[in-house]
GROMACS .gro file of C-alpha atoms in nm:
model
  386
    1MET     CA    1   2.763  -5.019   0.758
    2ASN     CA    2   2.386  -5.041   0.713
    3LYS     CA    3   2.119  -4.858   0.917
    4LYS     CA    4   2.050  -5.097   1.175
    5LEU     CA    5   2.412  -5.101   1.284
    6LEU     CA    6   2.425  -4.731   1.283
    7GLU     CA    7   2.119  -4.710   1.521
    8LEU     CA    8   2.279  -4.977   1.765
    9LEU     CA    9   2.598  -4.760   1.763
   10ASN     CA   10   2.436  -4.464   1.848
   11LYS     CA   11   2.230  -4.646   2.111
   12ILE     CA   12   2.555  -4.778   2.253
   13ASN     CA   13   2.720  -4.432   2.239
   14GLY     CA   14   2.420  -4.300   2.426
   15LYS     CA   15   2.432  -4.580   2.687
   16LYS     CA   16   2.800  -4.527   2.770
   17THR     CA   17   2.733  -4.151   2.843
   18GLU     CA   18   2.437  -4.230   3.045
   19ILE     CA   19   2.638  -4.481   3.252
   20LYS     CA   20   2.923  -4.221   3.310
   21ASN     CA   21   2.647  -3.991   3.455
   22LEU     CA   22   2.506  -4.212   3.681
   23VAL     CA   23   2.859  -4.295   3.834
   24ASP     CA   24   2.918  -3.929   3.858
   25GLN     CA   25   2.596  -3.890   4.055
   26GLY     CA   26   2.666  -4.176   4.283
   27LYS     CA   27   2.403  -4.384   4.152
   28ILE     CA   28   2.620  -4.712   4.141
   29GLU     CA   29   2.332  -4.961   4.147
   30GLU     CA   30   2.163  -4.786   3.840
   31ALA     CA   31   2.489  -4.759   3.658
   32LYS     CA   32   2.571  -5.141   3.701
   33ALA     CA   33   2.189  -5.210   3.551
   34ALA     CA   34   2.273  -5.000   3.263
   35LYS     CA   35   2.585  -5.151   3.206
   36GLU     CA   36   2.419  -5.482   3.153
   37GLU     CA   37   2.193  -5.331   2.881
   38LEU     CA   38   2.530  -5.173   2.699
   39LYS     CA   39   2.638  -5.574   2.724
   40LYS     CA   40   2.338  -5.642   2.533
   41LEU     CA   41   2.349  -5.377   2.294
   42GLN     CA   42   2.727  -5.453   2.213
   43ASP     CA   43   2.640  -5.818   2.179
   44GLU     CA   44   2.366  -5.738   1.917
   45PHE     CA   45   2.592  -5.511   1.729
   46ASP     CA   46   2.874  -5.761   1.702
   47ILE     CA   47   2.641  -6.040   1.581
   48LEU     CA   48   2.490  -5.816   1.319
   49LYS     CA   49   2.849  -5.690   1.224
   50ASP     CA   50   2.987  -6.045   1.175
   51LEU     CA   51   2.698  -6.119   0.950
   52GLU     CA   52   2.741  -5.804   0.740
   53ASP     CA   53   3.107  -5.886   0.713
   54GLU     CA   54   3.044  -6.244   0.618
   55ASP     CA   55   2.782  -6.113   0.334
   56ILE     CA   56   3.069  -5.876   0.202
   57SER     CA   57   3.335  -6.154   0.206
   58ASN     CA   58   3.085  -6.377   0.002
   59VAL     CA   59   3.037  -6.111  -0.260
   60THR     CA   60   3.407  -6.033  -0.262
   61SER     CA   61   3.473  -6.393  -0.333
   62GLN     CA   62   3.201  -6.403  -0.612
   63ILE     CA   63   3.352  -6.112  -0.772
   64GLN     CA   64   3.700  -6.278  -0.780
   65GLU     CA   65   3.547  -6.610  -0.920
   66GLY     CA   66   3.333  -6.441  -1.179
   67THR     CA   67   2.990  -6.541  -1.035
   68ALA     CA   68   2.856  -6.245  -0.888
   69GLN     CA   69   2.529  -6.124  -1.035
   70PRO     CA   70   2.481  -5.770  -1.170
   71VAL     CA   71   2.260  -5.546  -0.962
   72GLN     CA   72   1.946  -5.483  -1.138
   73LYS     CA   73   1.850  -5.131  -1.226
   74LYS     CA   74   1.531  -4.995  -1.084
   75ASP     CA   75   1.266  -4.874  -1.297
   76PRO     CA   76   1.152  -4.538  -1.176
   77GLU     CA   77   0.804  -4.578  -1.304
   78LYS     CA   78   0.745  -4.900  -1.168
   79GLU     CA   79   0.890  -4.760  -0.830
   80PHE     CA   80   0.641  -4.481  -0.840
   81ALA     CA   81   0.363  -4.722  -0.924
   82ASP     CA   82   0.420  -4.956  -0.618
   83ALA     CA   83   0.474  -4.682  -0.406
   84ALA     CA   84   0.141  -4.538  -0.505
   85ARG     CA   85  -0.027  -4.903  -0.443
   86ARG     CA   86   0.108  -4.883  -0.083
   87GLY     CA   87  -0.026  -4.536  -0.037
   88PHE     CA   88   0.325  -4.375  -0.046
   89ARG     CA   89   0.369  -4.526   0.305
   90ASN     CA   90   0.720  -4.486   0.446
   91SER     CA   91   0.832  -4.260   0.170
   92MET     CA   92   0.979  -3.925   0.208
   93ASN     CA   93   0.799  -3.643   0.077
   94GLU     CA   94   0.793  -3.244   0.074
   95GLY     CA   95   0.448  -3.214   0.241
   96THR     CA   96   0.536  -3.361   0.575
   97PRO     CA   97   0.824  -3.172   0.747
   98ALA     CA   98   0.959  -3.480   0.939
   99GLU     CA   99   0.957  -3.676   0.591
  100GLY     CA  100   1.167  -3.437   0.424
  101GLY     CA  101   1.003  -3.114   0.414
  102TYR     CA  102   1.226  -2.951   0.635
  103THR     CA  103   1.476  -3.006   0.368
  104VAL     CA  104   1.284  -2.791   0.093
  105PRO     CA  105   1.362  -2.415   0.145
  106GLU     CA  106   1.061  -2.190   0.151
  107ASP     CA  107   1.071  -1.868  -0.057
  108ILE     CA  108   1.014  -1.637   0.219
  109GLN     CA  109   1.122  -1.264   0.132
  110THR     CA  110   1.136  -1.002   0.434
  111ARG     CA  111   1.187  -0.698   0.176
  112ILE     CA  112   0.858  -0.518   0.177
  113ASN     CA  113   0.678  -0.557  -0.175
  114THR     CA  114   0.393  -0.269  -0.226
  115TYR     CA  115   0.100  -0.307  -0.472
  116ARG     CA  116   0.075  -0.064  -0.731
  117GLU     CA  117  -0.175   0.231  -0.635
  118ALA     CA  118  -0.299   0.523  -0.801
  119LYS     CA  119  -0.258   0.838  -0.593
  120ALA     CA  120  -0.312   1.215  -0.668
  121SER     CA  121  -0.290   1.519  -0.480
  122LEU     CA  122  -0.517   1.834  -0.519
  123ILE     CA  123  -0.273   2.046  -0.352
  124ASP     CA  124  -0.101   2.117  -0.687
  125LEU     CA  125  -0.442   2.242  -0.843
  126VAL     CA  126  -0.515   2.500  -0.549
  127ASP     CA  127  -0.347   2.819  -0.435
  128VAL     CA  128  -0.099   2.749  -0.167
  129GLU     CA  129   0.022   3.009   0.068
  130ASP     CA  130   0.300   2.950   0.345
  131VAL     CA  131   0.210   3.179   0.659
  132THR     CA  132   0.379   3.200   1.002
  133THR     CA  133   0.105   3.294   1.224
  134ASN     CA  134  -0.202   3.080   1.331
  135LYS     CA  135  -0.439   3.334   1.216
  136GLY     CA  136  -0.464   3.609   0.945
  137SER     CA  137  -0.632   3.781   0.699
  138ARG     CA  138  -0.618   3.855   0.320
  139THR     CA  139  -0.770   4.164   0.133
  140PHE     CA  140  -0.926   4.151  -0.200
  141LYS     CA  141  -1.120   4.398  -0.413
  142LYS     CA  142  -1.457   4.309  -0.442
  143ARG     CA  143  -1.595   4.192  -0.813
  144SER     CA  144  -1.833   4.465  -0.932
  145GLN     CA  145  -1.993   4.576  -1.287
  146GLN     CA  146  -1.829   4.883  -1.372
  147THR     CA  147  -2.040   5.133  -1.550
  148GLY     CA  148  -1.769   5.394  -1.701
  149PHE     CA  149  -1.788   5.773  -1.676
  150THR     CA  150  -2.088   5.980  -1.732
  151LYS     CA  151  -2.132   6.216  -2.038
  152VAL     CA  152  -2.090   6.601  -1.903
  153GLY     CA  153  -2.161   6.885  -2.116
  154GLU     CA  154  -1.946   7.218  -2.130
  155GLY     CA  155  -1.958   7.390  -1.798
  156GLY     CA  156  -2.203   7.102  -1.644
  157LYS     CA  157  -2.148   6.952  -1.291
  158ILE     CA  158  -1.911   6.622  -1.290
  159PRO     CA  159  -2.097   6.331  -1.108
  160GLY     CA  160  -1.907   6.124  -0.838
  161GLY     CA  161  -1.799   5.795  -0.959
  162LYS     CA  162  -1.812   5.444  -0.808
  163THR     CA  163  -1.539   5.347  -0.598
  164PRO     CA  164  -1.369   4.986  -0.566
  165GLN     CA  165  -1.515   4.793  -0.272
  166PHE     CA  166  -1.296   4.552  -0.052
  167GLY     CA  167  -1.323   4.234   0.152
  168ARG     CA  168  -1.127   3.999   0.346
  169ILE     CA  169  -1.065   3.641   0.370
  170ASP     CA  170  -0.968   3.504   0.698
  171TYR     CA  171  -0.783   3.201   0.807
  172ASP     CA  172  -0.736   3.022   1.131
  173ILE     CA  173  -0.488   2.745   1.135
  174ASP     CA  174  -0.610   2.409   1.281
  175LYS     CA  175  -0.355   2.124   1.380
  176TYR     CA  176  -0.391   1.747   1.252
  177GLY     CA  177  -0.192   1.462   1.337
  178GLY     CA  178  -0.165   1.115   1.470
  179TYR     CA  179   0.080   0.887   1.648
  180PHE     CA  180   0.220   0.541   1.538
  181PRO     CA  181   0.359   0.300   1.752
  182ILE     CA  182   0.623   0.028   1.647
  183THR     CA  183   0.809  -0.248   1.896
  184ASN     CA  184   1.188  -0.206   1.909
  185GLU     CA  185   1.217  -0.562   1.842
  186LEU     CA  186   1.055  -0.499   1.498
  187LEU     CA  187   1.279  -0.213   1.435
  188GLU     CA  188   1.606  -0.379   1.551
  189ASP     CA  189   1.539  -0.742   1.395
  190SER     CA  190   1.341  -0.688   1.049
  191ASP     CA  191   1.554  -0.705   0.752
  192ALA     CA  192   1.312  -0.466   0.566
  193ASN     CA  193   1.346  -0.108   0.619
  194ILE     CA  194   1.053  -0.040   0.861
  195THR     CA  195   1.131   0.308   0.922
  196LYS     CA  196   1.120   0.393   0.544
  197THR     CA  197   0.817   0.219   0.492
  198LEU     CA  198   0.614   0.387   0.799
  199VAL     CA  199   0.761   0.736   0.690
  200GLU     CA  200   0.624   0.687   0.357
  201TRP     CA  201   0.279   0.566   0.484
  202ILE     CA  202   0.281   0.903   0.691
  203GLY     CA  203   0.354   1.079   0.391
  204ASP     CA  204   0.048   0.938   0.218
  205GLU     CA  205  -0.164   1.028   0.532
  206SER     CA  206  -0.081   1.379   0.492
  207ARG     CA  207  -0.167   1.363   0.110
  208VAL     CA  208  -0.518   1.192   0.193
  209THR     CA  209  -0.568   1.462   0.466
  210ARG     CA  210  -0.509   1.766   0.240
  211ASN     CA  211  -0.725   1.622  -0.039
  212LYS     CA  212  -1.011   1.551   0.233
  213ILE     CA  213  -0.968   1.919   0.341
  214ILE     CA  214  -0.969   2.068   0.000
  215LEU     CA  215  -1.275   1.885  -0.135
  216GLU     CA  216  -1.471   1.972   0.175
  217VAL     CA  217  -1.407   2.341   0.075
  218VAL     CA  218  -1.526   2.273  -0.271
  219ASN     CA  219  -1.829   2.082  -0.147
  220GLU     CA  220  -1.929   2.415   0.029
  221LYS     CA  221  -2.044   2.543  -0.298
  222GLU     CA  222  -2.403   2.409  -0.421
  223LYS     CA  223  -2.362   2.142  -0.660
  224THR     CA  224  -2.467   2.204  -1.043
  225ALA     CA  225  -2.603   1.935  -1.222
  226ILE     CA  226  -2.420   1.810  -1.543
  227ALA     CA  227  -2.622   1.604  -1.781
  228GLY     CA  228  -2.370   1.607  -2.076
  229LEU     CA  229  -2.126   1.794  -2.291
  230ASP     CA  230  -2.378   2.102  -2.353
  231ASP     CA  231  -2.371   2.167  -1.986
  232ILE     CA  232  -1.987   2.131  -1.962
  233LYS     CA  233  -1.949   2.403  -2.249
  234LYS     CA  234  -2.236   2.609  -2.093
  235ALA     CA  235  -2.032   2.617  -1.760
  236LEU     CA  236  -1.689   2.726  -1.931
  237ASN     CA  237  -1.855   2.977  -2.185
  238VAL     CA  238  -2.122   3.146  -1.976
  239THR     CA  239  -2.085   3.057  -1.594
  240LEU     CA  240  -1.713   3.103  -1.594
  241GLY     CA  241  -1.688   3.323  -1.900
  242GLN     CA  242  -1.376   3.469  -2.004
  243ALA     CA  243  -1.252   3.565  -1.681
  244PHE     CA  244  -1.172   3.194  -1.605
  245LYS     CA  245  -1.232   2.987  -1.920
  246PRO     CA  246  -0.881   3.049  -2.044
  247THR     CA  247  -0.705   2.876  -1.702
  248SER     CA  248  -1.011   2.639  -1.654
  249ARG     CA  249  -0.985   2.260  -1.654
  250ILE     CA  250  -1.210   1.961  -1.566
  251ILE     CA  251  -1.137   1.791  -1.234
  252THR     CA  252  -1.309   1.439  -1.224
  253ASN     CA  253  -1.232   1.075  -1.098
  254ASP     CA  254  -1.224   0.753  -1.274
  255ASP     CA  255  -1.587   0.734  -1.333
  256GLY     CA  256  -1.586   1.069  -1.460
  257LEU     CA  257  -1.295   1.001  -1.717
  258GLN     CA  258  -1.470   0.697  -1.851
  259TYR     CA  259  -1.793   0.890  -1.916
  260LEU     CA  260  -1.596   1.170  -2.107
  261ASP     CA  261  -1.384   0.908  -2.271
  262THR     CA  262  -1.674   0.775  -2.462
  263LEU     CA  263  -1.798   1.102  -2.596
  264LYS     CA  264  -1.776   1.148  -2.969
  265ASN     CA  265  -1.861   1.426  -3.240
  266GLU     CA  266  -2.093   1.393  -3.516
  267LYS     CA  267  -1.795   1.223  -3.724
  268GLY     CA  268  -1.763   0.964  -3.454
  269GLU     CA  269  -1.453   1.088  -3.352
  270TYR     CA  270  -1.359   1.068  -2.974
  271LEU     CA  271  -1.365   1.414  -2.818
  272LEU     CA  272  -1.116   1.328  -2.523
  273GLN     CA  273  -0.768   1.375  -2.699
  274PRO     CA  274  -0.400   1.407  -2.577
  275ASP     CA  275  -0.313   1.767  -2.526
  276PRO     CA  276  -0.072   1.887  -2.811
  277ALA     CA  277   0.109   2.104  -2.580
  278SER     CA  278   0.162   1.814  -2.299
  279PRO     CA  279   0.106   1.468  -2.476
  280MET     CA  280   0.099   1.299  -2.142
  281GLN     CA  281  -0.214   1.534  -2.048
  282MET     CA  282  -0.550   1.512  -2.175
  283ALA     CA  283  -0.801   1.762  -2.333
  284LEU     CA  284  -1.176   1.768  -2.396
  285CYS     CA  285  -1.185   1.891  -2.741
  286ALA     CA  286  -1.562   2.013  -2.855
  287GLY     CA  287  -1.567   2.268  -3.163
  288ALA     CA  288  -1.413   2.576  -3.006
  289THR     CA  289  -1.381   2.431  -2.659
  290ARG     CA  290  -1.050   2.278  -2.551
  291VAL     CA  291  -0.991   2.207  -2.178
  292PRO     CA  292  -0.756   2.008  -2.002
  293VAL     CA  293  -0.885   1.714  -1.791
  294SER     CA  294  -0.717   1.631  -1.466
  295VAL     CA  295  -0.811   1.273  -1.323
  296ILE     CA  296  -0.833   1.177  -0.961
  297PRO     CA  297  -0.833   0.828  -0.868
  298ASN     CA  298  -1.175   0.697  -0.724
  299GLY     CA  299  -1.014   0.615  -0.396
  300ASP     CA  300  -0.920   1.001  -0.340
  301MET     CA  301  -1.227   1.131  -0.497
  302GLN     CA  302  -1.525   0.911  -0.462
  303SER     CA  303  -1.841   0.932  -0.657
  304ASP     CA  304  -2.170   0.889  -0.451
  305THR     CA  305  -2.316   0.531  -0.503
  306ARG     CA  306  -2.570   0.541  -0.229
  307THR     CA  307  -2.848   0.511  -0.497
  308ALA     CA  308  -2.866   0.157  -0.652
  309LYS     CA  309  -2.721   0.140  -1.017
  310THR     CA  310  -2.689   0.511  -1.018
  311ARG     CA  311  -2.373   0.718  -0.942
  312LYS     CA  312  -2.309   1.075  -0.884
  313ILE     CA  313  -1.987   1.168  -1.039
  314PRO     CA  314  -1.800   1.472  -0.916
  315VAL     CA  315  -1.695   1.668  -1.212
  316ILE     CA  316  -1.551   2.027  -1.099
  317ILE     CA  317  -1.526   2.280  -1.383
  318GLY     CA  318  -1.278   2.585  -1.372
  319ASP     CA  319  -0.986   2.718  -1.207
  320LEU     CA  320  -0.936   2.627  -0.833
  321LYS     CA  321  -0.598   2.806  -0.804
  322GLU     CA  322  -0.861   3.108  -0.826
  323GLY     CA  323  -1.139   2.928  -0.643
  324VAL     CA  324  -0.954   2.778  -0.303
  325LYS     CA  325  -0.679   2.888  -0.106
  326PHE     CA  326  -0.480   2.660   0.115
  327PHE     CA  327  -0.287   2.855   0.430
  328ASP     CA  328   0.003   2.607   0.545
  329ARG     CA  329   0.132   2.707   0.867
  330LYS     CA  330   0.403   2.436   0.873
  331LEU     CA  331   0.504   2.148   0.633
  332LEU     CA  332   0.459   1.794   0.789
  333THR     CA  333   0.672   1.706   1.060
  334ILE     CA  334   0.766   1.375   1.236
  335MET     CA  335   0.902   1.314   1.574
  336THR     CA  336   1.002   0.978   1.751
  337SER     CA  337   1.039   0.898   2.113
  338ASN     CA  338   1.110   0.582   2.290
  339ILE     CA  339   1.023   0.719   2.624
  340ALA     CA  340   0.705   0.916   2.566
  341THR     CA  341   0.344   0.797   2.651
  342ALA     CA  342   0.042   0.841   2.417
  343GLY     CA  343  -0.286   0.726   2.532
  344ASP     CA  344  -0.258   0.397   2.694
  345LEU     CA  345   0.080   0.356   2.540
  346ASN     CA  346   0.413   0.397   2.769
  347ALA     CA  347   0.711   0.371   2.498
  348PHE     CA  348   0.929   0.326   2.775
  349GLU     CA  349   0.749   0.065   2.972
  350GLU     CA  350   0.651  -0.142   2.680
  351ASP     CA  351   0.965  -0.092   2.466
  352LEU     CA  352   0.803   0.102   2.201
  353THR     CA  353   0.934   0.370   1.933
  354LEU     CA  354   0.640   0.630   1.891
  355PHE     CA  355   0.620   0.815   1.557
  356ARG     CA  356   0.429   1.150   1.595
  357ALA     CA  357   0.329   1.327   1.275
  358ILE     CA  358   0.175   1.702   1.268
  359GLU     CA  359   0.085   1.941   1.024
  360ARG     CA  360  -0.088   2.288   1.059
  361GLU     CA  361  -0.305   2.433   0.770
  362ASP     CA  362  -0.628   2.588   0.685
  363CYS     CA  363  -0.805   2.584   0.366
  364VAL     CA  364  -1.086   2.848   0.267
  365MET     CA  365  -1.287   2.959  -0.029
  366LYS     CA  366  -1.120   3.224  -0.210
  367ASP     CA  367  -1.360   3.309  -0.517
  368ASP     CA  368  -1.698   3.070  -0.528
  369GLN     CA  369  -1.730   3.216  -0.878
  370ALA     CA  370  -1.403   3.070  -1.040
  371PHE     CA  371  -1.539   2.686  -1.066
  372VAL     CA  372  -1.835   2.525  -1.089
  373ASN     CA  373  -1.893   2.237  -0.870
  374GLY     CA  374  -2.076   2.000  -1.096
  375GLU     CA  375  -2.237   1.653  -1.064
  376LEU     CA  376  -2.284   1.414  -1.346
  377THR     CA  377  -2.560   1.132  -1.256
  378ILE     CA  378  -2.546   0.841  -1.470
  379THR     CA  379  -2.611   0.464  -1.461
  380ASP     CA  380  -2.364   0.217  -1.396
  381GLU     CA  381  -2.414   0.091  -1.733
  382GLU     CA  382  -2.282   0.419  -1.880
  383VAL     CA  383  -1.992   0.410  -1.643
  384SER     CA  384  -1.868   0.075  -1.744
  385GLY     CA  385  -1.937   0.141  -2.108
  386GLU     CA  386  -2.176  -0.155  -2.142
   0.00000   0.00000   0.00000
């Protein structure tokens, strides 16, 4: 049955349904008019059907008599060229949904993918202490230059000696937090693990918060200009000295790494090398100086780029475990509620689930002599290695 006959058949069936509905509604006159239309459709169908049957009969006779002509195969290239000449009118295509595009599946993936990111936490480089109260103090013996005993002759009077002095470091816990609303429809209907993704996001917010707090404490110390390798060695050998040099490291960002990675000795050998004790770690090696290097991504430890074509790169040299103390009152806690209110949001009324994250902590300067808050000023050409 050809396309025209199929269309007429569908119209006939639709008209029959229409007539039945009109009768059920008591619209007899309208049903009679529709019946006349049905007769015309039926007559048209019968005529076309007879012609089709006649054509089929003729073809059958030709086949039996051996006079039927074979169907010519279509040349795909010619068909395409002909369609192009017509401007592809009346042809099915993928770009138009109604012309066939709906039949082409789209590659839509609801699983949440993530871009690769460089992330680092400064919390591992400082002294962390868990506490159970919101305020407190820690007592430290003050640093002082001891002079030793005084020489005393026989029968002489022994002088009084200098006694140690003490000081205290105080902490006062602050609260940090935020809330994150999600519609319950998204939680229920999404194929992706929205909760897992949000919890990971909140955990990363905690990392960024702690990095920011630690850097604020580091920057309480006045910055020291670093002009090159000699200034780094002086900071280690003289400023920090033997009290801190053995446990010191260089902490810088990607810009600082690029600078350190271009330093060479008089033989043309690069000074930044893998640490033999830990091949995955880097160390700056210059003569008798060998110091580990920790790199924090630019996103977490930014250079100052306010001056055109000039960067001020942070280069912290020393032992931050001796220099900075982080008091952790309570680890990050996450709570959810579908009835709470927050700001202008009403979770119950708006059918939301609110995720609330809170952490309590404080960070203080423990010993400002344990590190040098260095700043390396270079041009963009030096950073990029151009």
